[in-house]
Amino acid sequence: MAGRQRQRASRRRAGGRVLLAALLLCLCCRAAPERIRYAIPEELGRGSLVGPLARDVGLSPAELPARKLRVASAAKRQLKYFTVSGESGNLYVSERLDREEMCGESASCSVSFEALVQNPLNVFHVEVAIQDINDNSPAFSKPALDLEITELTLPGARFPLEMARDADVGSNSLLTYELTSNPSFSLAVKESPGGKKQPELVLERALDREKQSSFQLVLTAADGGDPVRSGTVQVRVNVTDANDNAPAFSKSVYEARVRENLPAGSLVLRVRATDADAGSNGRVSYSFGNVPQGVRALFSVESESGEVRTAGPLDFEEKSKYSFGLEARDGGGLTAHCEVQIDVTDENDNAPEITVLSVSSPVPEDAPAGTVVALLNVNDPDSGENGQVSCELSGEAPLSIVASSGGSYKVVTAMALDREQAAEHRVTVVARDRGSPALSSGAALVLEVSDVNDNAPVFEEAAYSAYVAENNAAGAPVLRVRARDADAGANGRVSYWLAGGSAGAAGAAPYVSVEARSGAVYAQRSFDYEQCREFAVAVRAQDGGAPARSSTATVRVFVLDRNDNAPRVLWPAAGAGAGTVGAGAGAAPAPAPFEVVPRSAEAGYLVAKVVAVDADAGRNAWLSYELVQAAEPALFRVGLHSGEVRTARAVSERDAAKQRLVAVVKDHGQPALSATATLHVVLAESLQEALPELSERAAGADSPAELQFYLVLALALLCALFLLSVALAVLARVRRAGPPAVLRCLGAQRFSVAGAAFPADFCEGTLPYSYNLCVAPGRAVAEGAWPPPPPPLPSLPAEELLGGEPCGKRSPSSSAGAGEPPAEPDAPQQAQPNTDWRFSQTQRPGTSGSQNGEEGGAWPNNQFDTEMLQAMILASANAADGNSTLGGGTGTMGLSARYGPQFTLQHVPDYRQNVYIPGSTATLTNAAGKRDAKSAGSSGGNKKKSGKKEKK
């Protein structure tokens, strides 16, 4: 039992192997290229159905539009017979099919072509067999056959007749002959070695020319088709005298082999027939029998010599073998027939023909290797080695050619394509046969490569650097980035945007923007070097492919410094009087610090150091120091680069105790910016000695408002007194009577030539108005003496009294110095203005004009500030009796003690007798912008005395 089970299992395994092998064989046969065959009869009308080609190649009607079924062939003349319907995929006849015209006498006739389908590309070989129908009747070359038979011919003699020709093949070309009934003749058929039937006329009984000289017979030839077709020829027999020998050929069949393309007139062969008769009965002539017209066009027979020559070009590709009959006739009318067979040998006279059946162009560059891009068909009409063809590609391209079945070739990609290296490939398909000499032909193929987004944009530089000066305008261009994409179309269209960056904690996004198309980077705001010196931003370039590809480049922007920051003084502090250029002076300064320098200090003693910084960088932050204002310019100096204030010489006793220094700090920018620093220095051996100076300065700094109030009050009183005096003068002129007691001082000699005038320009100085007060030109008297009483007042016209020059001009008599007596004491002259009463630029009331008394010699003989204040109060209370004067020093308003009406000294003259209702001997003017020189009598030695009195 176990043995039987093992045998059964082995049989099952063997059966499985056989089944598997059969299945694999079927699959292999199915995978091999199939040839689709159809058979149709000839003479079908146009539009006749040949077969369902789409169904036979495995296509459904829904697939037809996409697969694009069509027919193609290397022999273009075959394509005109058939066409494929684009809707149904059926194969139809497009032109009448004539088998005899297409294939001639060939036993089989078929038309071969290829059926192509796209997406994917495939080819099917189609063969349509053309079946013969009996559409041709047998035909004789002549309408009548003439035979001459001598009366001496014995019964049983045979006379060959012309064979009928039927263009059909097969059973349709099988002929049978029939002769009309006649007791003297019968018909016999002789079959030749080639299968052809030769009709022969057989003499049944002896002829007697005298009884009947001619016979009319009809020979009928019928084929084997259905229906039967037939042809007839009339046979006319003439009975003649004795010609008892017919011509005879040396061979029944003559064979020859010739090359194609022989020139016309070339000898092919020679036939020979002999006749035993003599005379005209033995003279033989040669001619064609019943042969097609095509044979007569290609060959010719010499009637006398029997030479067969070429009459036209022979083409092996059209027909390789010719067979026809020749007839030899003697002078007596007897004939003989032979067959000539000519074989045409092939020559390599045809180059291979290349037909491009299909080209898939363009091809995407990411197509895998082995993709079919073109389908070709190569055909060489020659035979043998002359028709064996090999194909190759010429030109450098990533393509190769692969042979397929039926003379088809496929052009496939040999490797991956790259459109950026080559957008198209031009190759030539070269087909070469194996003939001698070999012939070749070529066909150009142009394969375009379509773009695929396989390249990312590449920046020209991996990192960009840009330099932008600060304080730039918003929207100013910074630089332009550029990226190139090797792809084409939308895949190569690059757009830009910011991908990120860093510029400190705030980020770089608010600083710059990038234009999407051009890659131009613009500033979004004005840069400040002091806040941000550099920042980086990442710019991303992205193409328009799907999916998109991108790359990033870093743009580093460096902000360049400009001189937009003035130096800032750290010490002395800004409240001490330091200020920058262009700063306002509206707020009152804080108490200024001071430095104490001992009077025993030598040259080079370090007083202080001006400390300043500049927020700019580079040359814009290089600082230099310069001393621009000092009471004693030769006493101090400042270091050009260090800012150290040192003594330039040893301090002496003559130097003022209080020194005010103004230093300017400049940078090296273009244009240069600067700031000033004010430093107060006290010359004292110790701090205790410097305290009185400091307390006086502090007290004077607290009363600017009060002093200004007194100044305005005094000026108002002076204005009222002046107007009152003018009114009284006009009244005295009108009355022309004795002047009142109050106007006795108004003599003719006391009127000013210039008179009183109101100036047009009152924009200079602290006060918004100014006056010119003119005094009587009396003779100078000694100090402490009163002038004599005035003489009577003369009569003067009003024009002379009120007229005069403007107050800005000096009279010719005012060229003498202040306080100098006139050249002639007795001559009445205009009193000269006292220069001690003029305000200089630094002497105007208020904080802006307050300066130390030792700067510029502003106050000659300015001895006691306390006495000035007392004189100012007295002048306000009794302005008509005294000479009021405004003066300034260190933020105070004062009046010189020697001109005070209640403060009388021996060296101070009293001018109360010269008061001009209630004027003064001085002219109060606005001396804006002018600095008066010190008087000869005011020397520096009075300062110490003034200081002692001030302490009191």
JSON list of N, CA, C and O in Angstrom, two decimals, residues 386-431:
[
{"chain": "A", "resi": 386, "resn": "ASN", "atom": "N", "xyz": [22.01, 41.20, -49.50]},
{"chain": "A", "resi": 386, "resn": "ASN", "atom": "CA", "xyz": [21.71, 42.58, -49.90]},
{"chain": "A", "resi": 386, "resn": "ASN", "atom": "C", "xyz": [20.51, 43.16, -49.15]},
{"chain": "A", "resi": 386, "resn": "ASN", "atom": "O", "xyz": [20.35, 44.38, -49.07]},
{"chain": "A", "resi": 387, "resn": "GLY", "atom": "N", "xyz": [19.66, 42.29, -48.65]},
{"chain": "A", "resi": 387, "resn": "GLY", "atom": "CA", "xyz": [18.48, 42.75, -47.93]},
{"chain": "A", "resi": 387, "resn": "GLY", "atom": "C", "xyz": [18.60, 42.63, -46.43]},
{"chain": "A", "resi": 387, "resn": "GLY", "atom": "O", "xyz": [17.65, 42.97, -45.72]},
{"chain": "A", "resi": 388, "resn": "GLN", "atom": "N", "xyz": [19.72, 42.12, -45.94]},
{"chain": "A", "resi": 388, "resn": "GLN", "atom": "CA", "xyz": [19.93, 42.02, -44.50]},
{"chain": "A", "resi": 388, "resn": "GLN", "atom": "C", "xyz": [20.45, 43.37, -43.98]},
{"chain": "A", "resi": 388, "resn": "GLN", "atom": "O", "xyz": [21.48, 43.86, -44.44]},
{"chain": "A", "resi": 389, "resn": "VAL", "atom": "N", "xyz": [19.72, 43.92, -43.01]},
{"chain": "A", "resi": 389, "resn": "VAL", "atom": "CA", "xyz": [19.97, 45.29, -42.57]},
{"chain": "A", "resi": 389, "resn": "VAL", "atom": "C", "xyz": [20.34, 45.29, -41.10]},
{"chain": "A", "resi": 389, "resn": "VAL", "atom": "O", "xyz": [19.78, 44.52, -40.30]},
{"chain": "A", "resi": 390, "resn": "SER", "atom": "N", "xyz": [21.26, 46.16, -40.76]},
{"chain": "A", "resi": 390, "resn": "SER", "atom": "CA", "xyz": [21.60, 46.45, -39.36]},
{"chain": "A", "resi": 390, "resn": "SER", "atom": "C", "xyz": [21.46, 47.96, -39.13]},
{"chain": "A", "resi": 390, "resn": "SER", "atom": "O", "xyz": [21.80, 48.75, -40.02]},
{"chain": "A", "resi": 391, "resn": "CYS", "atom": "N", "xyz": [20.97, 48.32, -37.93]},
{"chain": "A", "resi": 391, "resn": "CYS", "atom": "CA", "xyz": [20.72, 49.73, -37.62]},
{"chain": "A", "resi": 391, "resn": "CYS", "atom": "C", "xyz": [21.57, 50.16, -36.43]},
{"chain": "A", "resi": 391, "resn": "CYS", "atom": "O", "xyz": [21.87, 49.36, -35.52]},
{"chain": "A", "resi": 392, "resn": "GLU", "atom": "N", "xyz": [21.93, 51.42, -36.45]},
{"chain": "A", "resi": 392, "resn": "GLU", "atom": "CA", "xyz": [22.70, 52.01, -35.34]},
{"chain": "A", "resi": 392, "resn": "GLU", "atom": "C", "xyz": [22.37, 53.50, -35.28]},
{"chain": "A", "resi": 392, "resn": "GLU", "atom": "O", "xyz": [21.82, 54.08, -36.23]},
{"chain": "A", "resi": 393, "resn": "LEU", "atom": "N", "xyz": [22.71, 54.10, -34.15]},
{"chain": "A", "resi": 393, "resn": "LEU", "atom": "CA", "xyz": [22.49, 55.53, -33.94]},
{"chain": "A", "resi": 393, "resn": "LEU", "atom": "C", "xyz": [23.82, 56.26, -34.02]},
{"chain": "A", "resi": 393, "resn": "LEU", "atom": "O", "xyz": [24.82, 55.84, -33.42]},
{"chain": "A", "resi": 394, "resn": "SER", "atom": "N", "xyz": [23.82, 57.33, -34.75]},
{"chain": "A", "resi": 394, "resn": "SER", "atom": "CA", "xyz": [25.01, 58.19, -34.82]},
{"chain": "A", "resi": 394, "resn": "SER", "atom": "C", "xyz": [24.71, 59.49, -34.09]},
{"chain": "A", "resi": 394, "resn": "SER", "atom": "O", "xyz": [23.63, 60.05, -34.22]},
{"chain": "A", "resi": 395, "resn": "GLY", "atom": "N", "xyz": [25.69, 59.96, -33.35]},
{"chain": "A", "resi": 395, "resn": "GLY", "atom": "CA", "xyz": [25.49, 61.16, -32.56]},
{"chain": "A", "resi": 395, "resn": "GLY", "atom": "C", "xyz": [25.53, 60.83, -31.08]},
{"chain": "A", "resi": 395, "resn": "GLY", "atom": "O", "xyz": [25.16, 59.71, -30.66]},
{"chain": "A", "resi": 396, "resn": "GLU", "atom": "N", "xyz": [25.98, 61.80, -30.31]},
{"chain": "A", "resi": 396, "resn": "GLU", "atom": "CA", "xyz": [26.08, 61.60, -28.87]},
{"chain": "A", "resi": 396, "resn": "GLU", "atom": "C", "xyz": [24.74, 61.93, -28.22]},
{"chain": "A", "resi": 396, "resn": "GLU", "atom": "O", "xyz": [24.33, 63.09, -28.17]},
{"chain": "A", "resi": 397, "resn": "ALA", "atom": "N", "xyz": [24.09, 60.91, -27.77]},
{"chain": "A", "resi": 397, "resn": "ALA", "atom": "CA", "xyz": [22.80, 61.07, -27.12]},
{"chain": "A", "resi": 397, "resn": "ALA", "atom": "C", "xyz": [22.58, 59.87, -26.22]},
{"chain": "A", "resi": 397, "resn": "ALA", "atom": "O", "xyz": [23.05, 58.76, -26.53]},
{"chain": "A", "resi": 398, "resn": "PRO", "atom": "N", "xyz": [21.88, 60.07, -25.12]},
{"chain": "A", "resi": 398, "resn": "PRO", "atom": "CA", "xyz": [21.62, 58.94, -24.21]},
{"chain": "A", "resi": 398, "resn": "PRO", "atom": "C", "xyz": [20.50, 58.04, -24.72]},
{"chain": "A", "resi": 398, "resn": "PRO", "atom": "O", "xyz": [19.52, 57.78, -24.03]},
{"chain": "A", "resi": 399, "resn": "LEU", "atom": "N", "xyz": [20.64, 57.59, -25.97]},
{"chain": "A", "resi": 399, "resn": "LEU", "atom": "CA", "xyz": [19.63, 56.76, -26.61]},
{"chain": "A", "resi": 399, "resn": "LEU", "atom": "C", "xyz": [20.29, 55.52, -27.18]},
{"chain": "A", "resi": 399, "resn": "LEU", "atom": "O", "xyz": [21.50, 55.50, -27.47]},
{"chain": "A", "resi": 400, "resn": "SER", "atom": "N", "xyz": [19.50, 54.50, -27.35]},
{"chain": "A", "resi": 400, "resn": "SER", "atom": "CA", "xyz": [19.97, 53.27, -27.99]},
{"chain": "A", "resi": 400, "resn": "SER", "atom": "C", "xyz": [18.83, 52.72, -28.84]},
{"chain": "A", "resi": 400, "resn": "SER", "atom": "O", "xyz": [17.66, 53.07, -28.64]},
{"chain": "A", "resi": 401, "resn": "ILE", "atom": "N", "xyz": [19.20, 51.85, -29.78]},
{"chain": "A", "resi": 401, "resn": "ILE", "atom": "CA", "xyz": [18.22, 51.26, -30.68]},
{"chain": "A", "resi": 401, "resn": "ILE", "atom": "C", "xyz": [18.19, 49.76, -30.46]},
{"chain": "A", "resi": 401, "resn": "ILE", "atom": "O", "xyz": [19.23, 49.11, -30.29]},
{"chain": "A", "resi": 402, "resn": "VAL", "atom": "N", "xyz": [16.99, 49.22, -30.41]},
{"chain": "A", "resi": 402, "resn": "VAL", "atom": "CA", "xyz": [16.78, 47.80, -30.13]},
{"chain": "A", "resi": 402, "resn": "VAL", "atom": "C", "xyz": [15.95, 47.22, -31.26]},
{"chain": "A", "resi": 402, "resn": "VAL", "atom": "O", "xyz": [14.92, 47.80, -31.66]},
{"chain": "A", "resi": 403, "resn": "ALA", "atom": "N", "xyz": [16.41, 46.09, -31.80]},
{"chain": "A", "resi": 403, "resn": "ALA", "atom": "CA", "xyz": [15.70, 45.45, -32.90]},
{"chain": "A", "resi": 403, "resn": "ALA", "atom": "C", "xyz": [14.47, 44.74, -32.37]},
{"chain": "A", "resi": 403, "resn": "ALA", "atom": "O", "xyz": [14.47, 44.15, -31.29]},
{"chain": "A", "resi": 404, "resn": "SER", "atom": "N", "xyz": [13.41, 44.82, -33.15]},
{"chain": "A", "resi": 404, "resn": "SER", "atom": "CA", "xyz": [12.17, 44.14, -32.83]},
{"chain": "A", "resi": 404, "resn": "SER", "atom": "C", "xyz": [11.85, 43.19, -33.97]},
{"chain": "A", "resi": 404, "resn": "SER", "atom": "O", "xyz": [12.66, 42.98, -34.88]},
{"chain": "A", "resi": 405, "resn": "SER", "atom": "N", "xyz": [10.68, 42.59, -33.95]},
{"chain": "A", "resi": 405, "resn": "SER", "atom": "CA", "xyz": [10.32, 41.62, -34.98]},
{"chain": "A", "resi": 405, "resn": "SER", "atom": "C", "xyz": [9.81, 42.33, -36.21]},
{"chain": "A", "resi": 405, "resn": "SER", "atom": "O", "xyz": [9.31, 43.45, -36.16]},
{"chain": "A", "resi": 406, "resn": "GLY", "atom": "N", "xyz": [9.91, 41.63, -37.35]},
{"chain": "A", "resi": 406, "resn": "GLY", "atom": "CA", "xyz": [9.36, 42.13, -38.60]},
{"chain": "A", "resi": 406, "resn": "GLY", "atom": "C", "xyz": [10.03, 43.38, -39.12]},
{"chain": "A", "resi": 406, "resn": "GLY", "atom": "O", "xyz": [9.38, 44.20, -39.76]},
{"chain": "A", "resi": 407, "resn": "GLY", "atom": "N", "xyz": [11.34, 43.54, -38.87]},
{"chain": "A", "resi": 407, "resn": "GLY", "atom": "CA", "xyz": [12.05, 44.71, -39.38]},
{"chain": "A", "resi": 407, "resn": "GLY", "atom": "C", "xyz": [11.77, 45.98, -38.61]},
{"chain": "A", "resi": 407, "resn": "GLY", "atom": "O", "xyz": [12.07, 47.07, -39.11]},
{"chain": "A", "resi": 408, "resn": "SER", "atom": "N", "xyz": [11.19, 45.87, -37.43]},
{"chain": "A", "resi": 408, "resn": "SER", "atom": "CA", "xyz": [10.91, 47.05, -36.61]},
{"chain": "A", "resi": 408, "resn": "SER", "atom": "C", "xyz": [12.04, 47.26, -35.61]},
{"chain": "A", "resi": 408, "resn": "SER", "atom": "O", "xyz": [12.70, 46.30, -35.16]},
{"chain": "A", "resi": 409, "resn": "TYR", "atom": "N", "xyz": [12.24, 48.52, -35.28]},
{"chain": "A", "resi": 409, "resn": "TYR", "atom": "CA", "xyz": [13.27, 48.89, -34.30]},
{"chain": "A", "resi": 409, "resn": "TYR", "atom": "C", "xyz": [12.67, 49.89, -33.33]},
{"chain": "A", "resi": 409, "resn": "TYR", "atom": "O", "xyz": [11.83, 50.73, -33.70]},
{"chain": "A", "resi": 410, "resn": "LYS", "atom": "N", "xyz": [13.13, 49.81, -32.08]},
{"chain": "A", "resi": 410, "resn": "LYS", "atom": "CA", "xyz": [12.70, 50.73, -31.04]},
{"chain": "A", "resi": 410, "resn": "LYS", "atom": "C", "xyz": [13.90, 51.56, -30.60]},
{"chain": "A", "resi": 410, "resn": "LYS", "atom": "O", "xyz": [14.97, 51.02, -30.37]},
{"chain": "A", "resi": 411, "resn": "VAL", "atom": "N", "xyz": [13.67, 52.85, -30.50]},
{"chain": "A", "resi": 411, "resn": "VAL", "atom": "CA", "xyz": [14.67, 53.75, -29.94]},
{"chain": "A", "resi": 411, "resn": "VAL", "atom": "C", "xyz": [14.27, 54.01, -28.49]},
{"chain": "A", "resi": 411, "resn": "VAL", "atom": "O", "xyz": [13.18, 54.53, -28.21]},
{"chain": "A", "resi": 412, "resn": "VAL", "atom": "N", "xyz": [15.14, 53.62, -27.57]},
{"chain": "A", "resi": 412, "resn": "VAL", "atom": "CA", "xyz": [14.84, 53.72, -26.14]},
{"chain": "A", "resi": 412, "resn": "VAL", "atom": "C", "xyz": [15.92, 54.56, -25.48]},
{"chain": "A", "resi": 412, "resn": "VAL", "atom": "O", "xyz": [17.02, 54.77, -26.02]},
{"chain": "A", "resi": 413, "resn": "THR", "atom": "N", "xyz": [15.59, 55.08, -24.29]},
{"chain": "A", "resi": 413, "resn": "THR", "atom": "CA", "xyz": [16.56, 55.86, -23.51]},
{"chain": "A", "resi": 413, "resn": "THR", "atom": "C", "xyz": [17.55, 54.90, -22.87]},
{"chain": "A", "resi": 413, "resn": "THR", "atom": "O", "xyz": [17.18, 53.87, -22.28]},
{"chain": "A", "resi": 414, "resn": "ALA", "atom": "N", "xyz": [18.82, 55.23, -22.98]},
{"chain": "A", "resi": 414, "resn": "ALA", "atom": "CA", "xyz": [19.88, 54.39, -22.41]},
{"chain": "A", "resi": 414, "resn": "ALA", "atom": "C", "xyz": [20.19, 54.77, -20.98]},
{"chain": "A", "resi": 414, "resn": "ALA", "atom": "O", "xyz": [20.74, 53.96, -20.23]},
{"chain": "A", "resi": 415, "resn": "MET", "atom": "N", "xyz": [19.87, 56.01, -20.59]},
{"chain": "A", "resi": 415, "resn": "MET", "atom": "CA", "xyz": [20.13, 56.48, -19.23]},
{"chain": "A", "resi": 415, "resn": "MET", "atom": "C", "xyz": [19.16, 57.61, -18.93]},
{"chain": "A", "resi": 415, "resn": "MET", "atom": "O", "xyz": [18.33, 57.98, -19.77]},
{"chain": "A", "resi": 416, "resn": "ALA", "atom": "N", "xyz": [19.28, 58.14, -17.73]},
{"chain": "A", "resi": 416, "resn": "ALA", "atom": "CA", "xyz": [18.40, 59.24, -17.34]},
{"chain": "A", "resi": 416, "resn": "ALA", "atom": "C", "xyz": [18.72, 60.48, -18.17]},
{"chain": "A", "resi": 416, "resn": "ALA", "atom": "O", "xyz": [19.89, 60.76, -18.48]},
{"chain": "A", "resi": 417, "resn": "LEU", "atom": "N", "xyz": [17.68, 61.24, -18.51]},
{"chain": "A", "resi": 417, "resn": "LEU", "atom": "CA", "xyz": [17.84, 62.46, -19.30]},
{"chain": "A", "resi": 417, "resn": "LEU", "atom": "C", "xyz": [17.98, 63.66, -18.36]},
{"chain": "A", "resi": 417, "resn": "LEU", "atom": "O", "xyz": [17.50, 63.64, -17.23]},
{"chain": "A", "resi": 418, "resn": "ASP", "atom": "N", "xyz": [18.63, 64.69, -18.87]},
{"chain": "A", "resi": 418, "resn": "ASP", "atom": "CA", "xyz": [18.80, 65.94, -18.10]},
{"chain": "A", "resi": 418, "resn": "ASP", "atom": "C", "xyz": [18.57, 67.10, -19.05]},
{"chain": "A", "resi": 418, "resn": "ASP", "atom": "O", "xyz": [19.39, 67.37, -19.93]},
{"chain": "A", "resi": 419, "resn": "ARG", "atom": "N", "xyz": [17.42, 67.77, -18.90]},
{"chain": "A", "resi": 419, "resn": "ARG", "atom": "CA", "xyz": [17.11, 68.87, -19.81]},
{"chain": "A", "resi": 419, "resn": "ARG", "atom": "C", "xyz": [18.06, 70.04, -19.65]},
{"chain": "A", "resi": 419, "resn": "ARG", "atom": "O", "xyz": [18.32, 70.78, -20.60]},
{"chain": "A", "resi": 420, "resn": "GLU", "atom": "N", "xyz": [18.60, 70.22, -18.43]},
{"chain": "A", "resi": 420, "resn": "GLU", "atom": "CA", "xyz": [19.50, 71.36, -18.21]},
{"chain": "A", "resi": 420, "resn": "GLU", "atom": "C", "xyz": [20.81, 71.18, -18.97]},
{"chain": "A", "resi": 420, "resn": "GLU", "atom": "O", "xyz": [21.45, 72.16, -19.32]},
{"chain": "A", "resi": 421, "resn": "GLN", "atom": "N", "xyz": [21.22, 69.95, -19.23]},
{"chain": "A", "resi": 421, "resn": "GLN", "atom": "CA", "xyz": [22.41, 69.72, -20.03]},
{"chain": "A", "resi": 421, "resn": "GLN", "atom": "C", "xyz": [22.11, 69.74, -21.52]},
{"chain": "A", "resi": 421, "resn": "GLN", "atom": "O", "xyz": [22.90, 70.25, -22.31]},
{"chain": "A", "resi": 422, "resn": "ALA", "atom": "N", "xyz": [20.97, 69.18, -21.90]},
{"chain": "A", "resi": 422, "resn": "ALA", "atom": "CA", "xyz": [20.59, 69.17, -23.32]},
{"chain": "A", "resi": 422, "resn": "ALA", "atom": "C", "xyz": [19.08, 69.19, -23.39]},
{"chain": "A", "resi": 422, "resn": "ALA", "atom": "O", "xyz": [18.41, 68.26, -22.93]},
{"chain": "A", "resi": 423, "resn": "ALA", "atom": "N", "xyz": [18.53, 70.28, -23.97]},
{"chain": "A", "resi": 423, "resn": "ALA", "atom": "CA", "xyz": [17.09, 70.42, -24.07]},
{"chain": "A", "resi": 423, "resn": "ALA", "atom": "C", "xyz": [16.52, 69.56, -25.19]},
{"chain": "A", "resi": 423, "resn": "ALA", "atom": "O", "xyz": [15.32, 69.26, -25.18]},
{"chain": "A", "resi": 424, "resn": "GLU", "atom": "N", "xyz": [17.35, 69.17, -26.13]},
{"chain": "A", "resi": 424, "resn": "GLU", "atom": "CA", "xyz": [16.91, 68.27, -27.20]},
{"chain": "A", "resi": 424, "resn": "GLU", "atom": "C", "xyz": [18.09, 67.43, -27.66]},
{"chain": "A", "resi": 424, "resn": "GLU", "atom": "O", "xyz": [19.26, 67.83, -27.49]},
{"chain": "A", "resi": 425, "resn": "HIS", "atom": "N", "xyz": [17.77, 66.31, -28.20]},
{"chain": "A", "resi": 425, "resn": "HIS", "atom": "CA", "xyz": [18.79, 65.38, -28.70]},
{"chain": "A", "resi": 425, "resn": "HIS", "atom": "C", "xyz": [18.51, 65.13, -30.17]},
{"chain": "A", "resi": 425, "resn": "HIS", "atom": "O", "xyz": [17.38, 64.77, -30.55]},
{"chain": "A", "resi": 426, "resn": "ARG", "atom": "N", "xyz": [19.53, 65.29, -30.98]},
{"chain": "A", "resi": 426, "resn": "ARG", "atom": "CA", "xyz": [19.43, 65.04, -32.42]},
{"chain": "A", "resi": 426, "resn": "ARG", "atom": "C", "xyz": [20.33, 63.85, -32.75]},
{"chain": "A", "resi": 426, "resn": "ARG", "atom": "O", "xyz": [21.54, 63.92, -32.54]},
{"chain": "A", "resi": 427, "resn": "VAL", "atom": "N", "xyz": [19.71, 62.81, -33.22]},
{"chain": "A", "resi": 427, "resn": "VAL", "atom": "CA", "xyz": [20.46, 61.61, -33.60]},
{"chain": "A", "resi": 427, "resn": "VAL", "atom": "C", "xyz": [20.02, 61.22, -35.01]},
{"chain": "A", "resi": 427, "resn": "VAL", "atom": "O", "xyz": [18.96, 61.64, -35.51]},
{"chain": "A", "resi": 428, "resn": "THR", "atom": "N", "xyz": [20.84, 60.43, -35.61]},
{"chain": "A", "resi": 428, "resn": "THR", "atom": "CA", "xyz": [20.55, 59.92, -36.95]},
{"chain": "A", "resi": 428, "resn": "THR", "atom": "C", "xyz": [20.56, 58.41, -36.89]},
{"chain": "A", "resi": 428, "resn": "THR", "atom": "O", "xyz": [21.54, 57.79, -36.42]},
{"chain": "A", "resi": 429, "resn": "VAL", "atom": "N", "xyz": [19.45, 57.83, -37.34]},
{"chain": "A", "resi": 429, "resn": "VAL", "atom": "CA", "xyz": [19.36, 56.37, -37.42]},
{"chain": "A", "resi": 429, "resn": "VAL", "atom": "C", "xyz": [19.97, 55.95, -38.76]},
{"chain": "A", "resi": 429, "resn": "VAL", "atom": "O", "xyz": [19.50, 56.37, -39.83]},
{"chain": "A", "resi": 430, "resn": "VAL", "atom": "N", "xyz": [21.01, 55.17, -38.68]},
{"chain": "A", "resi": 430, "resn": "VAL", "atom": "CA", "xyz": [21.71, 54.72, -39.88]},
{"chain": "A", "resi": 430, "resn": "VAL", "atom": "C", "xyz": [21.41, 53.24, -40.08]},
{"chain": "A", "resi": 430, "resn": "VAL", "atom": "O", "xyz": [21.67, 52.42, -39.19]},
{"chain": "A", "resi": 431, "resn": "ALA", "atom": "N", "xyz": [20.82, 52.92, -41.26]},
{"chain": "A", "resi": 431, "resn": "ALA", "atom": "CA", "xyz": [20.53, 51.53, -41.63]},
{"chain": "A", "resi": 431, "resn": "ALA", "atom": "C", "xyz": [21.49, 51.15, -42.75]},
{"chain": "A", "resi": 431, "resn": "ALA", "atom": "O", "xyz": [21.59, 51.85, -43.77]}
]
